[in-house]
PDB file of C-alpha atoms in Angstrom:
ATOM      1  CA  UNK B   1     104.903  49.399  50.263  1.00  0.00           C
ATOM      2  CA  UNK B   2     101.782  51.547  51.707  1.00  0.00           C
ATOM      3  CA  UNK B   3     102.063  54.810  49.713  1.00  0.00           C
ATOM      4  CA  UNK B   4     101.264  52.608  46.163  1.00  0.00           C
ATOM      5  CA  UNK B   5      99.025  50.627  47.719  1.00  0.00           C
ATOM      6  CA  UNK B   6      97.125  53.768  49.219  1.00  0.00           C
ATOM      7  CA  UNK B   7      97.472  55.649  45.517  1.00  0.00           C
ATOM      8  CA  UNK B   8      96.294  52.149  43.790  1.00  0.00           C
ATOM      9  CA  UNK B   9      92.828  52.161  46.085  1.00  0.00           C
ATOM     10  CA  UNK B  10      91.943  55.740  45.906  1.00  0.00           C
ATOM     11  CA  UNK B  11      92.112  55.289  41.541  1.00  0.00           C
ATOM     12  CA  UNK B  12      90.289  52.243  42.204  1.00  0.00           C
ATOM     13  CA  UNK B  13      87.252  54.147  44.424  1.00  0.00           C
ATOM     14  CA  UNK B  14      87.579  57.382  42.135  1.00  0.00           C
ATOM     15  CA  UNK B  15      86.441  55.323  39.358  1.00  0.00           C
ATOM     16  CA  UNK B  16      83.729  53.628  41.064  1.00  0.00           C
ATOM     17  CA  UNK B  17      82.340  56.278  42.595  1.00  0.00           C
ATOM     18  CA  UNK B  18      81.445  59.208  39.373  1.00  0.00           C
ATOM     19  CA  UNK B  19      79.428  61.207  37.451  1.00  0.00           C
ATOM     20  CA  UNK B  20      79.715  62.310  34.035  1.00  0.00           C
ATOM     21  CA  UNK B  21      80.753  65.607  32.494  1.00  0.00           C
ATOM     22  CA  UNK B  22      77.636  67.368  31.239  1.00  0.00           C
ATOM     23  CA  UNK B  23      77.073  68.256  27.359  1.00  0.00           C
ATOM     24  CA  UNK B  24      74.329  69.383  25.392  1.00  0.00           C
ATOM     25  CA  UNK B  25      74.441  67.146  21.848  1.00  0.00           C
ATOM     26  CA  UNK B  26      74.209  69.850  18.797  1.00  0.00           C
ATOM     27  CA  UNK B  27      74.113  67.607  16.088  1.00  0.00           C
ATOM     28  CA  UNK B  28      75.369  63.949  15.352  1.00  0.00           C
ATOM     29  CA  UNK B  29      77.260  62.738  12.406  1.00  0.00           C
ATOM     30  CA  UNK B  30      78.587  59.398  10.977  1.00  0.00           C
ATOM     31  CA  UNK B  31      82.423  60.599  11.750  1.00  0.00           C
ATOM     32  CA  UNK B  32      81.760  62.284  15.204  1.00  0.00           C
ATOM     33  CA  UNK B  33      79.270  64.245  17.305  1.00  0.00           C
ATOM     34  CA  UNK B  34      78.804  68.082  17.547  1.00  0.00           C
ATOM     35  CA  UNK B  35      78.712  69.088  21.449  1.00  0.00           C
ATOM     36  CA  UNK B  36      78.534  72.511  23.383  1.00  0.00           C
ATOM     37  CA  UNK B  37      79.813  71.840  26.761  1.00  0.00           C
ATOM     38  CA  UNK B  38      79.006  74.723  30.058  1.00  0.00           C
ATOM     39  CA  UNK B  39      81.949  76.319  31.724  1.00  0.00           C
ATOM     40  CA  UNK B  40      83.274  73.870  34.278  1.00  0.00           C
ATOM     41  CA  UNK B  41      86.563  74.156  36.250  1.00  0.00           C
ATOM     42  CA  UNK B  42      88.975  70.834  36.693  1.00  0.00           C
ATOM     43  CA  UNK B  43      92.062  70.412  38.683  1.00  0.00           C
ATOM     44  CA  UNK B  44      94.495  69.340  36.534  1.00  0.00           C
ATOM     45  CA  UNK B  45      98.706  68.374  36.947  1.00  0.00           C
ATOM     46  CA  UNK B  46     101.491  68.581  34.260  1.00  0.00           C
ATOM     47  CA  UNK B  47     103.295  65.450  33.908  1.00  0.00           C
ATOM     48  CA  UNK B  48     106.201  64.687  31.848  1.00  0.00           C
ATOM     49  CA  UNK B  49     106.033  61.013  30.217  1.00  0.00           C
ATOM     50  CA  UNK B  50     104.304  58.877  27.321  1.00  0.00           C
ATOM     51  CA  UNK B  51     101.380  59.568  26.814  1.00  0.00           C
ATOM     52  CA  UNK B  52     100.099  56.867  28.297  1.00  0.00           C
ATOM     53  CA  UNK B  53     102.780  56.735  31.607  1.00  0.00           C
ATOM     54  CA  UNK B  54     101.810  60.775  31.775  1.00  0.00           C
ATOM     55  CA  UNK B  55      97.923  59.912  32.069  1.00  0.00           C
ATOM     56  CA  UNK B  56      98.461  57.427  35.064  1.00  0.00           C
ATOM     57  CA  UNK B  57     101.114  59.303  36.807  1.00  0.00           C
ATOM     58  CA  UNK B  58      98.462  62.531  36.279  1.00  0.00           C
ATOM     59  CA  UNK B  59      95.737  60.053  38.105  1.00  0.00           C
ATOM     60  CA  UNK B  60      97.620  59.405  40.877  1.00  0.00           C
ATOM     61  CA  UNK B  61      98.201  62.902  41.982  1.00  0.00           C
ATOM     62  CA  UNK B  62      94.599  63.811  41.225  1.00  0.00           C
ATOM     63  CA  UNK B  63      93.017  61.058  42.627  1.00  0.00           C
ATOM     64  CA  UNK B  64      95.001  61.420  46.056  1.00  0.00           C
ATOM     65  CA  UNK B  65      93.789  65.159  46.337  1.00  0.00           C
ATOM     66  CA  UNK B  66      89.897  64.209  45.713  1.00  0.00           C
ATOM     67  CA  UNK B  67      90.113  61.885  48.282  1.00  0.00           C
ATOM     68  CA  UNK B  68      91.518  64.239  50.622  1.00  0.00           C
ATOM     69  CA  UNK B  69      94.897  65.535  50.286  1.00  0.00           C
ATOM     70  CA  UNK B  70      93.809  68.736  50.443  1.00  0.00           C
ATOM     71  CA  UNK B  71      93.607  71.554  53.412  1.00  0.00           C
ATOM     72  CA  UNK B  72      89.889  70.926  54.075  1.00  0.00           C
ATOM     73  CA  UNK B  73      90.905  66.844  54.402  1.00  0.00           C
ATOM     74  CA  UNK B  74      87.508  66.803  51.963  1.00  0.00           C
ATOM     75  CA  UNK B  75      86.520  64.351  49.556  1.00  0.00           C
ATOM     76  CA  UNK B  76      85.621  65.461  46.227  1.00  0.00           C
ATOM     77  CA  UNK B  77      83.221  63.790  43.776  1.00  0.00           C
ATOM     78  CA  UNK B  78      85.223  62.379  40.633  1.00  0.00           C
ATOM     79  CA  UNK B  79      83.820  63.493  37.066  1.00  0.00           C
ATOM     80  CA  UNK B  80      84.657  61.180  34.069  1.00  0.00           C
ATOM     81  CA  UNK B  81      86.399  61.447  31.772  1.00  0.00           C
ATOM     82  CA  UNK B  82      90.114  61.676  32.614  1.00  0.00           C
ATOM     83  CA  UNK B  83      91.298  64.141  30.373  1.00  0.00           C
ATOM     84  CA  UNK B  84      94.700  64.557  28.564  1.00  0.00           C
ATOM     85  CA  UNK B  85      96.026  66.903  26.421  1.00  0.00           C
ATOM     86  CA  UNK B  86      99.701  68.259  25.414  1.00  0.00           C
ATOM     87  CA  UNK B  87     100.893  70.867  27.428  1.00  0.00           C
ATOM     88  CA  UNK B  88     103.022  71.871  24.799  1.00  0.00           C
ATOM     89  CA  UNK B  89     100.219  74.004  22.648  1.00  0.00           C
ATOM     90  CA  UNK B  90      98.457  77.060  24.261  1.00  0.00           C
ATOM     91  CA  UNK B  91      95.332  75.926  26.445  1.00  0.00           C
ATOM     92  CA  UNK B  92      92.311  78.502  26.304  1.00  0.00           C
ATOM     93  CA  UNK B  93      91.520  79.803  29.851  1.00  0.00           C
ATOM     94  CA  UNK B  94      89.297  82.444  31.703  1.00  0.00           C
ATOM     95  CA  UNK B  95      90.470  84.860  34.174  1.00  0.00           C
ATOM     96  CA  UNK B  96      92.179  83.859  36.716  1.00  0.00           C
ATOM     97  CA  UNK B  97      94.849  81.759  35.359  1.00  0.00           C
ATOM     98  CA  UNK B  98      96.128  79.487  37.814  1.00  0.00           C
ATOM     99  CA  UNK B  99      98.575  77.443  35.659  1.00  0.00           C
ATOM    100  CA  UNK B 100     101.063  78.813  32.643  1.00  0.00           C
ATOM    101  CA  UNK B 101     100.492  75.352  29.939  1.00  0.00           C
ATOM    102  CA  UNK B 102     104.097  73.873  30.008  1.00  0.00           C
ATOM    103  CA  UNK B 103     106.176  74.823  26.510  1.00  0.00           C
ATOM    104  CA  UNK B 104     108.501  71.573  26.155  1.00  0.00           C
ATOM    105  CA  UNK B 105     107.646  68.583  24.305  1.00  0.00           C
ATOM    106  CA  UNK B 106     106.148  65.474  26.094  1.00  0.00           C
ATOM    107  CA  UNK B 107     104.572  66.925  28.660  1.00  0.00           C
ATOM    108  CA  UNK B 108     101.023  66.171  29.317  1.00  0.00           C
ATOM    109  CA  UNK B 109      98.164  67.960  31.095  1.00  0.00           C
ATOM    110  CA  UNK B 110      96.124  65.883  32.931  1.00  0.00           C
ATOM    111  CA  UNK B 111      92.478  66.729  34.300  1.00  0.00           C
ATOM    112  CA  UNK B 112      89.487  66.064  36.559  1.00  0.00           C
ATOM    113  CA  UNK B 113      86.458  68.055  35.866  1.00  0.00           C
ATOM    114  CA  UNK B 114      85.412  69.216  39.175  1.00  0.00           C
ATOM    115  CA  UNK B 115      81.515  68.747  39.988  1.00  0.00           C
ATOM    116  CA  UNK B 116      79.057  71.238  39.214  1.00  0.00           C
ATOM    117  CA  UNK B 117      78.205  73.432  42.084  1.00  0.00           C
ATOM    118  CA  UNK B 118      82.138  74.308  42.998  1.00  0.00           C
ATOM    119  CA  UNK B 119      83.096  77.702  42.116  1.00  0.00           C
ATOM    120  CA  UNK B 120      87.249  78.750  42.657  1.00  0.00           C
ATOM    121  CA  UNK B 121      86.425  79.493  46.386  1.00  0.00           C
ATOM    122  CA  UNK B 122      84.776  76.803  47.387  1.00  0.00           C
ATOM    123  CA  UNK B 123      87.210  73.994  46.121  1.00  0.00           C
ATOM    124  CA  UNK B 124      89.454  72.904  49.137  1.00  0.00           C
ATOM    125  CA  UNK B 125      92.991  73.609  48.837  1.00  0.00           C
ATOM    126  CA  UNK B 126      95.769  70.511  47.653  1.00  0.00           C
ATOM    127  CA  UNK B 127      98.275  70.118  49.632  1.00  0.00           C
ATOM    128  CA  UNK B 128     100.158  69.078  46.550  1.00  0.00           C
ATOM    129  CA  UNK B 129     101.768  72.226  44.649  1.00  0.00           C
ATOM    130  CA  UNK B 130     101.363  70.004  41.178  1.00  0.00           C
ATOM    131  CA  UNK B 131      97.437  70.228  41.447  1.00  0.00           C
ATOM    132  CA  UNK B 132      96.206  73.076  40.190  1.00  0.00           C
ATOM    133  CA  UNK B 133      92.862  74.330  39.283  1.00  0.00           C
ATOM    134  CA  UNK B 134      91.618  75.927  35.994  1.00  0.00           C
ATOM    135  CA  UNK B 135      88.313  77.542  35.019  1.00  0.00           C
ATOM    136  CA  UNK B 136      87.252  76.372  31.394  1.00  0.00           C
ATOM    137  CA  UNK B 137      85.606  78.347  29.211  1.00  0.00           C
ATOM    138  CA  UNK B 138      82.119  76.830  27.554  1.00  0.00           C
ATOM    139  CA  UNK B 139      82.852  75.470  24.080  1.00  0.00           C
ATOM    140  CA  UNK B 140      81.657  74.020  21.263  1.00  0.00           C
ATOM    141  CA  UNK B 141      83.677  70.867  20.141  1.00  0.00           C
ATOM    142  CA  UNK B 142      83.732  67.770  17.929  1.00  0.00           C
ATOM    143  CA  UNK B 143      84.118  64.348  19.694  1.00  0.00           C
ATOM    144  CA  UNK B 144      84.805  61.224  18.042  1.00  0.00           C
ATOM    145  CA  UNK B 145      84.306  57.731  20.288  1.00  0.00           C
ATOM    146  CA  UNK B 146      85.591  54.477  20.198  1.00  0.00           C
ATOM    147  CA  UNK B 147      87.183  51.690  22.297  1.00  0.00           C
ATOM    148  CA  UNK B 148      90.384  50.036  23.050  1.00  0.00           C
ATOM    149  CA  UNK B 149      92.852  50.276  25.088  1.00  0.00           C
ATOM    150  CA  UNK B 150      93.184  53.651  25.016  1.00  0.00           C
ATOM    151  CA  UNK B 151      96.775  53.533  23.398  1.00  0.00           C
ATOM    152  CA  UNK B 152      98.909  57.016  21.914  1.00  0.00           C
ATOM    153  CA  UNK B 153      98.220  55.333  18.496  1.00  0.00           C
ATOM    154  CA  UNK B 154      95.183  55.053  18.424  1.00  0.00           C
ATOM    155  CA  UNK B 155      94.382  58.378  19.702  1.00  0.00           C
ATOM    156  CA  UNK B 156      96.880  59.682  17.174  1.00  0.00           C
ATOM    157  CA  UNK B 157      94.871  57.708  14.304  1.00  0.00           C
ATOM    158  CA  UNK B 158      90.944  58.626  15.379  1.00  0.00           C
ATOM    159  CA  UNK B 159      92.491  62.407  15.851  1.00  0.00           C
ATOM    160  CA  UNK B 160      93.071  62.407  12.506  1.00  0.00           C
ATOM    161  CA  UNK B 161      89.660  60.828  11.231  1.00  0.00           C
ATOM    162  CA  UNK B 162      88.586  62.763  13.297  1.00  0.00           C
ATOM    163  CA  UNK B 163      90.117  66.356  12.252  1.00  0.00           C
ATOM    164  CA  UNK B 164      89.856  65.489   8.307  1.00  0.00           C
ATOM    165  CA  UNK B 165      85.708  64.771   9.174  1.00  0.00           C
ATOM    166  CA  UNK B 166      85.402  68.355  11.109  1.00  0.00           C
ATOM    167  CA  UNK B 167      87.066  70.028   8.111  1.00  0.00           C
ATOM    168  CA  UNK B 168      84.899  68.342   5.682  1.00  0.00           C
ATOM    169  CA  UNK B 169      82.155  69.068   7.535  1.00  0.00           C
ATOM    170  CA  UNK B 170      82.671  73.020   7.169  1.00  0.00           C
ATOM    171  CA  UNK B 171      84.080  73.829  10.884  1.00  0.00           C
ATOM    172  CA  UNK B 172      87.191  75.221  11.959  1.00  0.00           C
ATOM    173  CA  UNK B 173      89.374  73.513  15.054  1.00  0.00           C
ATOM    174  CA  UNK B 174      90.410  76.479  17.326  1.00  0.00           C
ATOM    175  CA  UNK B 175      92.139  74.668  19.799  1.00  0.00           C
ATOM    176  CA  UNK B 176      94.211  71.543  20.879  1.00  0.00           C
ATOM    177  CA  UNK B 177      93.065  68.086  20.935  1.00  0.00           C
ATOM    178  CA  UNK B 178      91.992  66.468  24.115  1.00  0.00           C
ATOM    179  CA  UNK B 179      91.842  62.633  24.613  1.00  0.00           C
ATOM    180  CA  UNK B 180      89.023  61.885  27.263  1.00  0.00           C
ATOM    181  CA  UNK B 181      88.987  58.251  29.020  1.00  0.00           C
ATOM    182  CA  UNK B 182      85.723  57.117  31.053  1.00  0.00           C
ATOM    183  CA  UNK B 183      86.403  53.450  32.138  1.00  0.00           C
ATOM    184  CA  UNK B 184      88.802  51.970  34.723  1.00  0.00           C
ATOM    185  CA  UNK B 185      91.811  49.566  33.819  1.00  0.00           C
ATOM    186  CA  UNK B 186      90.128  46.529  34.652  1.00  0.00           C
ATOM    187  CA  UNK B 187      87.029  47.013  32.315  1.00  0.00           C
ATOM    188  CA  UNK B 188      87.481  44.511  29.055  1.00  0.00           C
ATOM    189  CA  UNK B 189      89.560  46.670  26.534  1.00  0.00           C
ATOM    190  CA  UNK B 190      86.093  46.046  23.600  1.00  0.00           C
ATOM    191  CA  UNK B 191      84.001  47.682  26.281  1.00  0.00           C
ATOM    192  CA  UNK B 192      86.680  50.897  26.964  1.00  0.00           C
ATOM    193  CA  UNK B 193      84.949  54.251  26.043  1.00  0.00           C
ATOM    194  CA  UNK B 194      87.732  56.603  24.863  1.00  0.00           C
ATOM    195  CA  UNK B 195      87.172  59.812  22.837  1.00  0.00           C
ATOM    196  CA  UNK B 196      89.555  62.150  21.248  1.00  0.00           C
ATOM    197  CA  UNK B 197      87.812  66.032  21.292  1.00  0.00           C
ATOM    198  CA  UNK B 198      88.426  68.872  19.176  1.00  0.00           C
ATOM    199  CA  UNK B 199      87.386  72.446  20.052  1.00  0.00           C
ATOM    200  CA  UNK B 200      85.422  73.778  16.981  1.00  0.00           C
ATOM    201  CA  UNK B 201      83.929  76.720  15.499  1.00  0.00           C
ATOM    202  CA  UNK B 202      81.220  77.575  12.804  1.00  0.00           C
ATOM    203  CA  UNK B 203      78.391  76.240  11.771  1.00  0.00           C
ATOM    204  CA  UNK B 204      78.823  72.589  10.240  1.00  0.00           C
ATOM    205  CA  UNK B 205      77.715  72.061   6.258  1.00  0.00           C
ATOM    206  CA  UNK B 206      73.926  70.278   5.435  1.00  0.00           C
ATOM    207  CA  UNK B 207      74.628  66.504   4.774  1.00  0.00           C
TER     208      UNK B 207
END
């Protein structure tokens, strides 16, 4: 029918046409890399699925309003990565706080980072009442990369290399896990950038 076809071709340009989420590199490490990343604001939906059934349902609604299923019929540079993230632990926000983080298990936050140079007013508004919009704090955080397909195991398995590697390395996690994909589904799963990211604090140990 039209309407998957339609949702199908608006992932498929989304993913052609980005940029990347900006980060300043602090310091890297053999288990992950230290980033501070600048305020930013992403629209974002709440889906309830698998992990991995949440993060395409999530692109789907996202995509459609970035390409125009919003008020302003505008079209809205895409931002990689996707990002993903239980909605079922507290999310750390700034005033104003346009969306309450779900409290159920298996429910999954899904997010665009919106391109620098939109500020709450200026974003057009979705006609969708599951888009919402979120202004993120800056942050420092620990990211650890790898490829594959992308899969809730092997998120599960790097977040906890990942976690034990931040803790040995003197800093404190002070928020929820993210899992961040860049590539599209058709890029060969060996050449896949994922990363799972951990909000940190302190300053990490010498060695």
């Amino acid at each position: 029918c039209a309407e998957p076809a339609r949702q199908h071709w608006a992932g498929v340009h989304a993913w052609v046409m980005t940029e990347q989420q900006p980060y300043a590199v602090v310091e890297r490490r053999a288990d992950f890399e230290l980033r501070r990343y600048p305020a930013h604001l992403v629209a974002q939906t709440e889906v309830e699925a698998p992990m991995e059934a949440a993060v395409n349902r999530g692109f789907r609604v996202l995509a459609d309003y970035i390409f125009g299923a919003n008020q302003a019929k505008a079209k809205v540079a895409m931002t990689t990565p996707v990002l993903q993230q239980s909605a079922g632990e507290p999310i750390a926000m700034t005033a104003p706080v346009l969306q309450a983080p779900g409290d159920r298990p298996g429910r999954y936050v899904i997010s665009f980072v919106m391109p620098a140079g939109y500020t709450l007013d200026t974003l057009p508004t979705p006609l969708d009442v599951r888009v919402q919009w979120r202004e993120v704090a800056a942050e420092l955080a620990a990211a650890r990369r790898f490829s594959g397909l992308g899969r809730a195991e092997a998120f599960s398995a790097e977040l906890d290399r990942l976690t034990a590697a931040v803790r040995a390395a003197g800093l404190t996690v002070v928020g929820p896990a993210r899992s961040a994909r860049f590539d599209p589904p058709w890029k060969p799963w060996f050449l896949r950038r994922n990363e799972v990211v951990l909000p940190v604090a302190g300053q990490p140990s010498q060695g």
